Amino acid sequence: MTIAGNRAGAAPAARLYPSTTVTCDGDLDLIAIERAINAEPTPLTVPEKIHAARLLDERGYDFATIGRLVASDPGTVSDWKSRGWPAPKPEAAPIDLGGRDHGSNGYCLGCRCRDCREPVIAAQRARRARRRAAAA
Ligand SMILES: [Zn+2]
Protein backbone atom coordinates (compact mmCIF):
# COMPACT_ATOMS: atom_id res chain seq x y z
CA MET A 1 0.00 0.00 0.00
CA THR A 2 1.24 3.49 -0.84
CA ILE A 3 0.39 6.48 1.25
CA ALA A 4 0.59 9.70 -0.74
CA GLY A 5 2.06 12.62 1.13
CA ASN A 6 5.06 14.77 1.69
CA ARG A 7 7.87 14.06 4.12
CA ALA A 8 8.40 16.75 6.71
CA GLY A 9 10.57 19.45 5.18
CA ALA A 10 9.83 18.24 1.65
CA ALA A 11 6.56 20.11 1.15
CA PRO A 12 6.45 22.24 -1.98
CA ALA A 13 7.25 25.88 -1.39
CA ALA A 14 4.25 28.19 -1.22
CA ARG A 15 3.33 29.61 -4.61
CA LEU A 16 4.52 33.20 -5.13
CA TYR A 17 2.06 35.77 -6.50
CA PRO A 18 3.14 39.10 -8.02
CA SER A 19 -0.45 40.26 -7.54
CA THR A 20 -3.71 38.67 -6.47
CA THR A 21 -5.92 41.37 -7.99
CA VAL A 22 -4.56 42.35 -11.44
CA THR A 23 -3.06 40.36 -14.34
CA CYS A 24 -1.03 43.12 -15.96
CA ASP A 25 0.65 46.36 -14.95
CA GLY A 26 1.42 48.60 -17.91
CA ASP A 27 3.56 46.47 -20.21
CA LEU A 28 4.19 43.85 -17.50
CA ASP A 29 2.35 40.53 -17.90
CA LEU A 30 1.95 39.54 -14.24
CA ILE A 31 0.69 36.05 -15.15
CA ALA A 32 3.91 35.38 -17.10
CA ILE A 33 5.91 36.74 -14.17
CA GLU A 34 3.98 34.54 -11.74
CA ARG A 35 4.73 31.45 -13.85
CA ALA A 36 8.43 32.32 -14.11
CA ILE A 37 8.98 32.98 -10.40
CA ASN A 38 7.28 29.67 -9.61
CA ALA A 39 9.81 27.79 -11.78
CA GLU A 40 7.48 27.31 -14.77
CA PRO A 41 9.71 28.34 -17.71
CA THR A 42 7.99 31.29 -19.39
CA PRO A 43 9.39 33.77 -21.92
CA LEU A 44 9.62 37.22 -20.34
CA THR A 45 10.45 40.64 -21.74
CA VAL A 46 13.43 42.41 -20.14
CA PRO A 47 11.19 44.69 -18.01
CA GLU A 48 9.27 41.58 -16.85
CA LYS A 49 12.56 39.84 -15.99
CA ILE A 50 13.66 42.85 -13.92
CA HIS A 51 10.30 42.97 -12.10
CA ALA A 52 10.39 39.21 -11.43
CA ALA A 53 14.00 39.42 -10.22
CA ARG A 54 13.13 42.23 -7.81
CA LEU A 55 10.22 40.20 -6.38
CA LEU A 56 12.49 37.17 -5.89
CA ASP A 57 15.27 39.30 -4.37
CA GLU A 58 12.77 40.79 -1.89
CA ARG A 59 11.88 37.22 -0.91
CA GLY A 60 15.53 36.40 -0.19
CA TYR A 61 16.48 34.34 -3.24
CA ASP A 62 20.16 34.38 -4.29
CA PHE A 63 21.29 35.75 -7.66
CA ALA A 64 22.01 32.27 -9.07
CA THR A 65 18.47 31.06 -8.34
CA ILE A 66 16.93 34.30 -9.59
CA GLY A 67 19.01 34.09 -12.77
CA ARG A 68 17.83 30.53 -13.39
CA LEU A 69 14.15 31.45 -12.85
CA VAL A 70 14.19 34.54 -15.09
CA ALA A 71 16.60 33.03 -17.68
CA SER A 72 19.28 35.67 -17.13
CA ASP A 73 22.90 35.67 -16.01
CA PRO A 74 23.30 36.03 -12.20
CA GLY A 75 25.73 38.90 -12.89
CA THR A 76 23.00 40.67 -14.86
CA VAL A 77 20.58 40.23 -11.95
CA SER A 78 23.22 41.65 -9.57
CA ASP A 79 23.69 44.58 -11.96
CA TRP A 80 19.92 45.28 -12.08
CA LYS A 81 19.86 45.35 -8.26
CA SER A 82 22.88 47.65 -8.01
CA ARG A 83 21.17 50.03 -10.46
CA GLY A 84 17.99 50.04 -8.35
CA TRP A 85 15.92 47.71 -10.59
CA PRO A 86 15.78 50.03 -13.64
CA ALA A 87 12.30 50.78 -14.94
CA PRO A 88 11.51 50.28 -18.63
CA LYS A 89 12.11 53.27 -20.86
CA PRO A 90 9.06 55.52 -21.22
CA GLU A 91 6.99 55.02 -24.36
CA ALA A 92 8.34 57.02 -27.33
CA ALA A 93 6.00 59.77 -28.49
CA PRO A 94 4.73 59.47 -32.08
CA ILE A 95 6.58 61.70 -34.56
CA ASP A 96 4.98 63.62 -37.43
CA LEU A 97 4.63 61.23 -40.39
CA GLY A 98 3.25 63.83 -42.74
CA GLY A 99 -0.36 62.66 -42.46
CA ARG A 100 0.41 58.93 -42.89
CA ASP A 101 -0.99 56.42 -40.38
CA HIS A 102 1.20 55.17 -37.57
CA GLY A 103 1.53 51.39 -37.53
CA SER A 104 1.71 50.82 -41.28
CA ASN A 105 5.37 51.57 -41.92
CA GLY A 106 7.31 50.01 -39.04
CA TYR A 107 10.68 51.66 -38.49
CA CYS A 108 11.10 52.84 -42.07
CA LEU A 109 10.02 56.40 -41.25
CA GLY A 110 11.93 56.53 -37.98
CA CYS A 111 8.94 56.57 -35.63
CA ARG A 112 9.29 54.36 -32.56
CA CYS A 113 5.81 54.79 -31.05
CA ARG A 114 3.91 51.71 -29.90
CA ASP A 115 1.65 51.63 -32.99
CA CYS A 116 4.69 51.65 -35.29
CA ARG A 117 6.73 49.14 -33.25
CA GLU A 118 4.03 46.51 -32.64
CA PRO A 119 3.73 45.23 -36.25
CA VAL A 120 7.53 44.99 -36.46
CA ILE A 121 7.74 43.09 -33.16
CA ALA A 122 4.92 40.75 -34.27
CA ALA A 123 6.74 40.07 -37.55
CA GLN A 124 9.99 39.34 -35.65
CA ARG A 125 8.14 36.91 -33.34
CA ALA A 126 6.56 35.15 -36.33
CA ARG A 127 9.96 34.91 -38.06
CA ARG A 128 11.54 33.43 -34.91
CA ALA A 129 8.66 30.95 -34.51
CA ARG A 130 9.05 29.86 -38.17
CA ARG A 131 12.81 29.42 -37.63
CA ARG A 132 12.21 27.35 -34.48
CA ALA A 133 9.61 25.21 -36.31
CA ALA A 134 12.03 24.66 -39.20
CA ALA A 135 14.84 23.65 -36.80
CA ALA A 136 12.66 21.16 -34.90
ZN1 LIG B 1 4.49 56.00 -34.91
PDB file of C-alpha atoms and ligand atoms in Angstrom:
ATOM      1  CA  MET A   1       0.000   0.000   0.000  1.00  0.00           C
ATOM      2  CA  THR A   2       1.235   3.486  -0.840  1.00  0.00           C
ATOM      3  CA  ILE A   3       0.394   6.479   1.254  1.00  0.00           C
ATOM      4  CA  ALA A   4       0.592   9.705  -0.739  1.00  0.00           C
ATOM      5  CA  GLY A   5       2.058  12.616   1.132  1.00  0.00           C
ATOM      6  CA  ASN A   6       5.058  14.766   1.694  1.00  0.00           C
ATOM      7  CA  ARG A   7       7.870  14.061   4.119  1.00  0.00           C
ATOM      8  CA  ALA A   8       8.405  16.749   6.715  1.00  0.00           C
ATOM      9  CA  GLY A   9      10.568  19.448   5.177  1.00  0.00           C
ATOM     10  CA  ALA A  10       9.828  18.242   1.650  1.00  0.00           C
ATOM     11  CA  ALA A  11       6.564  20.107   1.153  1.00  0.00           C
ATOM     12  CA  PRO A  12       6.455  22.237  -1.976  1.00  0.00           C
ATOM     13  CA  ALA A  13       7.252  25.885  -1.388  1.00  0.00           C
ATOM     14  CA  ALA A  14       4.246  28.193  -1.223  1.00  0.00           C
ATOM     15  CA  ARG A  15       3.330  29.614  -4.614  1.00  0.00           C
ATOM     16  CA  LEU A  16       4.524  33.202  -5.133  1.00  0.00           C
ATOM     17  CA  TYR A  17       2.061  35.765  -6.500  1.00  0.00           C
ATOM     18  CA  PRO A  18       3.143  39.105  -8.018  1.00  0.00           C
ATOM     19  CA  SER A  19      -0.453  40.259  -7.545  1.00  0.00           C
ATOM     20  CA  THR A  20      -3.713  38.675  -6.471  1.00  0.00           C
ATOM     21  CA  THR A  21      -5.924  41.369  -7.992  1.00  0.00           C
ATOM     22  CA  VAL A  22      -4.561  42.349 -11.440  1.00  0.00           C
ATOM     23  CA  THR A  23      -3.059  40.357 -14.338  1.00  0.00           C
ATOM     24  CA  CYS A  24      -1.028  43.121 -15.960  1.00  0.00           C
ATOM     25  CA  ASP A  25       0.647  46.359 -14.949  1.00  0.00           C
ATOM     26  CA  GLY A  26       1.417  48.598 -17.905  1.00  0.00           C
ATOM     27  CA  ASP A  27       3.556  46.466 -20.211  1.00  0.00           C
ATOM     28  CA  LEU A  28       4.189  43.851 -17.505  1.00  0.00           C
ATOM     29  CA  ASP A  29       2.348  40.530 -17.903  1.00  0.00           C
ATOM     30  CA  LEU A  30       1.948  39.544 -14.241  1.00  0.00           C
ATOM     31  CA  ILE A  31       0.691  36.049 -15.152  1.00  0.00           C
ATOM     32  CA  ALA A  32       3.906  35.376 -17.104  1.00  0.00           C
ATOM     33  CA  ILE A  33       5.913  36.745 -14.172  1.00  0.00           C
ATOM     34  CA  GLU A  34       3.980  34.538 -11.745  1.00  0.00           C
ATOM     35  CA  ARG A  35       4.733  31.448 -13.845  1.00  0.00           C
ATOM     36  CA  ALA A  36       8.434  32.317 -14.113  1.00  0.00           C
ATOM     37  CA  ILE A  37       8.976  32.978 -10.396  1.00  0.00           C
ATOM     38  CA  ASN A  38       7.282  29.671  -9.613  1.00  0.00           C
ATOM     39  CA  ALA A  39       9.806  27.789 -11.784  1.00  0.00           C
ATOM     40  CA  GLU A  40       7.481  27.313 -14.766  1.00  0.00           C
ATOM     41  CA  PRO A  41       9.706  28.341 -17.706  1.00  0.00           C
ATOM     42  CA  THR A  42       7.989  31.289 -19.392  1.00  0.00           C
ATOM     43  CA  PRO A  43       9.392  33.767 -21.917  1.00  0.00           C
ATOM     44  CA  LEU A  44       9.616  37.224 -20.341  1.00  0.00           C
ATOM     45  CA  THR A  45      10.445  40.644 -21.742  1.00  0.00           C
ATOM     46  CA  VAL A  46      13.426  42.406 -20.142  1.00  0.00           C
ATOM     47  CA  PRO A  47      11.189  44.686 -18.012  1.00  0.00           C
ATOM     48  CA  GLU A  48       9.273  41.575 -16.852  1.00  0.00           C
ATOM     49  CA  LYS A  49      12.557  39.842 -15.994  1.00  0.00           C
ATOM     50  CA  ILE A  50      13.661  42.846 -13.921  1.00  0.00           C
ATOM     51  CA  HIS A  51      10.302  42.968 -12.105  1.00  0.00           C
ATOM     52  CA  ALA A  52      10.392  39.211 -11.431  1.00  0.00           C
ATOM     53  CA  ALA A  53      14.001  39.419 -10.219  1.00  0.00           C
ATOM     54  CA  ARG A  54      13.130  42.232  -7.815  1.00  0.00           C
ATOM     55  CA  LEU A  55      10.223  40.197  -6.375  1.00  0.00           C
ATOM     56  CA  LEU A  56      12.486  37.171  -5.890  1.00  0.00           C
ATOM     57  CA  ASP A  57      15.267  39.298  -4.365  1.00  0.00           C
ATOM     58  CA  GLU A  58      12.770  40.794  -1.890  1.00  0.00           C
ATOM     59  CA  ARG A  59      11.884  37.224  -0.907  1.00  0.00           C
ATOM     60  CA  GLY A  60      15.529  36.404  -0.193  1.00  0.00           C
ATOM     61  CA  TYR A  61      16.479  34.338  -3.237  1.00  0.00           C
ATOM     62  CA  ASP A  62      20.159  34.376  -4.285  1.00  0.00           C
ATOM     63  CA  PHE A  63      21.289  35.750  -7.660  1.00  0.00           C
ATOM     64  CA  ALA A  64      22.013  32.274  -9.073  1.00  0.00           C
ATOM     65  CA  THR A  65      18.467  31.058  -8.340  1.00  0.00           C
ATOM     66  CA  ILE A  66      16.927  34.299  -9.594  1.00  0.00           C
ATOM     67  CA  GLY A  67      19.014  34.090 -12.771  1.00  0.00           C
ATOM     68  CA  ARG A  68      17.826  30.530 -13.395  1.00  0.00           C
ATOM     69  CA  LEU A  69      14.152  31.446 -12.849  1.00  0.00           C
ATOM     70  CA  VAL A  70      14.189  34.538 -15.090  1.00  0.00           C
ATOM     71  CA  ALA A  71      16.599  33.034 -17.680  1.00  0.00           C
ATOM     72  CA  SER A  72      19.276  35.667 -17.135  1.00  0.00           C
ATOM     73  CA  ASP A  73      22.898  35.666 -16.014  1.00  0.00           C
ATOM     74  CA  PRO A  74      23.297  36.027 -12.199  1.00  0.00           C
ATOM     75  CA  GLY A  75      25.734  38.897 -12.895  1.00  0.00           C
ATOM     76  CA  THR A  76      23.003  40.672 -14.861  1.00  0.00           C
ATOM     77  CA  VAL A  77      20.581  40.230 -11.948  1.00  0.00           C
ATOM     78  CA  SER A  78      23.217  41.649  -9.573  1.00  0.00           C
ATOM     79  CA  ASP A  79      23.689  44.584 -11.962  1.00  0.00           C
ATOM     80  CA  TRP A  80      19.918  45.284 -12.083  1.00  0.00           C
ATOM     81  CA  LYS A  81      19.855  45.347  -8.258  1.00  0.00           C
ATOM     82  CA  SER A  82      22.883  47.653  -8.010  1.00  0.00           C
ATOM     83  CA  ARG A  83      21.167  50.033 -10.464  1.00  0.00           C
ATOM     84  CA  GLY A  84      17.990  50.044  -8.353  1.00  0.00           C
ATOM     85  CA  TRP A  85      15.916  47.710 -10.589  1.00  0.00           C
ATOM     86  CA  PRO A  86      15.775  50.029 -13.643  1.00  0.00           C
ATOM     87  CA  ALA A  87      12.295  50.780 -14.936  1.00  0.00           C
ATOM     88  CA  PRO A  88      11.508  50.279 -18.627  1.00  0.00           C
ATOM     89  CA  LYS A  89      12.106  53.272 -20.859  1.00  0.00           C
ATOM     90  CA  PRO A  90       9.058  55.516 -21.221  1.00  0.00           C
ATOM     91  CA  GLU A  91       6.993  55.024 -24.356  1.00  0.00           C
ATOM     92  CA  ALA A  92       8.336  57.019 -27.334  1.00  0.00           C
ATOM     93  CA  ALA A  93       5.997  59.766 -28.494  1.00  0.00           C
ATOM     94  CA  PRO A  94       4.725  59.472 -32.079  1.00  0.00           C
ATOM     95  CA  ILE A  95       6.581  61.703 -34.557  1.00  0.00           C
ATOM     96  CA  ASP A  96       4.984  63.615 -37.426  1.00  0.00           C
ATOM     97  CA  LEU A  97       4.628  61.232 -40.385  1.00  0.00           C
ATOM     98  CA  GLY A  98       3.250  63.834 -42.736  1.00  0.00           C
ATOM     99  CA  GLY A  99      -0.356  62.655 -42.460  1.00  0.00           C
ATOM    100  CA  ARG A 100       0.413  58.928 -42.885  1.00  0.00           C
ATOM    101  CA  ASP A 101      -0.994  56.418 -40.381  1.00  0.00           C
ATOM    102  CA  HIS A 102       1.198  55.168 -37.574  1.00  0.00           C
ATOM    103  CA  GLY A 103       1.531  51.388 -37.533  1.00  0.00           C
ATOM    104  CA  SER A 104       1.707  50.819 -41.277  1.00  0.00           C
ATOM    105  CA  ASN A 105       5.372  51.570 -41.917  1.00  0.00           C
ATOM    106  CA  GLY A 106       7.310  50.011 -39.044  1.00  0.00           C
ATOM    107  CA  TYR A 107      10.682  51.659 -38.491  1.00  0.00           C
ATOM    108  CA  CYS A 108      11.102  52.845 -42.066  1.00  0.00           C
ATOM    109  CA  LEU A 109      10.020  56.396 -41.247  1.00  0.00           C
ATOM    110  CA  GLY A 110      11.928  56.528 -37.977  1.00  0.00           C
ATOM    111  CA  CYS A 111       8.940  56.569 -35.626  1.00  0.00           C
ATOM    112  CA  ARG A 112       9.288  54.360 -32.561  1.00  0.00           C
ATOM    113  CA  CYS A 113       5.810  54.793 -31.050  1.00  0.00           C
ATOM    114  CA  ARG A 114       3.912  51.706 -29.897  1.00  0.00           C
ATOM    115  CA  ASP A 115       1.653  51.629 -32.991  1.00  0.00           C
ATOM    116  CA  CYS A 116       4.692  51.652 -35.294  1.00  0.00           C
ATOM    117  CA  ARG A 117       6.733  49.142 -33.247  1.00  0.00           C
ATOM    118  CA  GLU A 118       4.034  46.505 -32.642  1.00  0.00           C
ATOM    119  CA  PRO A 119       3.730  45.228 -36.251  1.00  0.00           C
ATOM    120  CA  VAL A 120       7.535  44.991 -36.461  1.00  0.00           C
ATOM    121  CA  ILE A 121       7.740  43.087 -33.161  1.00  0.00           C
ATOM    122  CA  ALA A 122       4.920  40.747 -34.268  1.00  0.00           C
ATOM    123  CA  ALA A 123       6.740  40.075 -37.554  1.00  0.00           C
ATOM    124  CA  GLN A 124       9.987  39.343 -35.652  1.00  0.00           C
ATOM    125  CA  ARG A 125       8.137  36.910 -33.337  1.00  0.00           C
ATOM    126  CA  ALA A 126       6.564  35.154 -36.332  1.00  0.00           C
ATOM    127  CA  ARG A 127       9.959  34.905 -38.059  1.00  0.00           C
ATOM    128  CA  ARG A 128      11.535  33.434 -34.914  1.00  0.00           C
ATOM    129  CA  ALA A 129       8.656  30.946 -34.514  1.00  0.00           C
ATOM    130  CA  ARG A 130       9.053  29.857 -38.165  1.00  0.00           C
ATOM    131  CA  ARG A 131      12.810  29.415 -37.634  1.00  0.00           C
ATOM    132  CA  ARG A 132      12.210  27.347 -34.483  1.00  0.00           C
ATOM    133  CA  ALA A 133       9.615  25.207 -36.309  1.00  0.00           C
ATOM    134  CA  ALA A 134      12.034  24.655 -39.202  1.00  0.00           C
ATOM    135  CA  ALA A 135      14.840  23.654 -36.802  1.00  0.00           C
ATOM    136  CA  ALA A 136      12.661  21.159 -34.900  1.00  0.00           C
TER     137      ALA A 136
HETATM  138 ZN    ZN B   1       4.493  56.004 -34.911  1.00  0.00          ZN
END
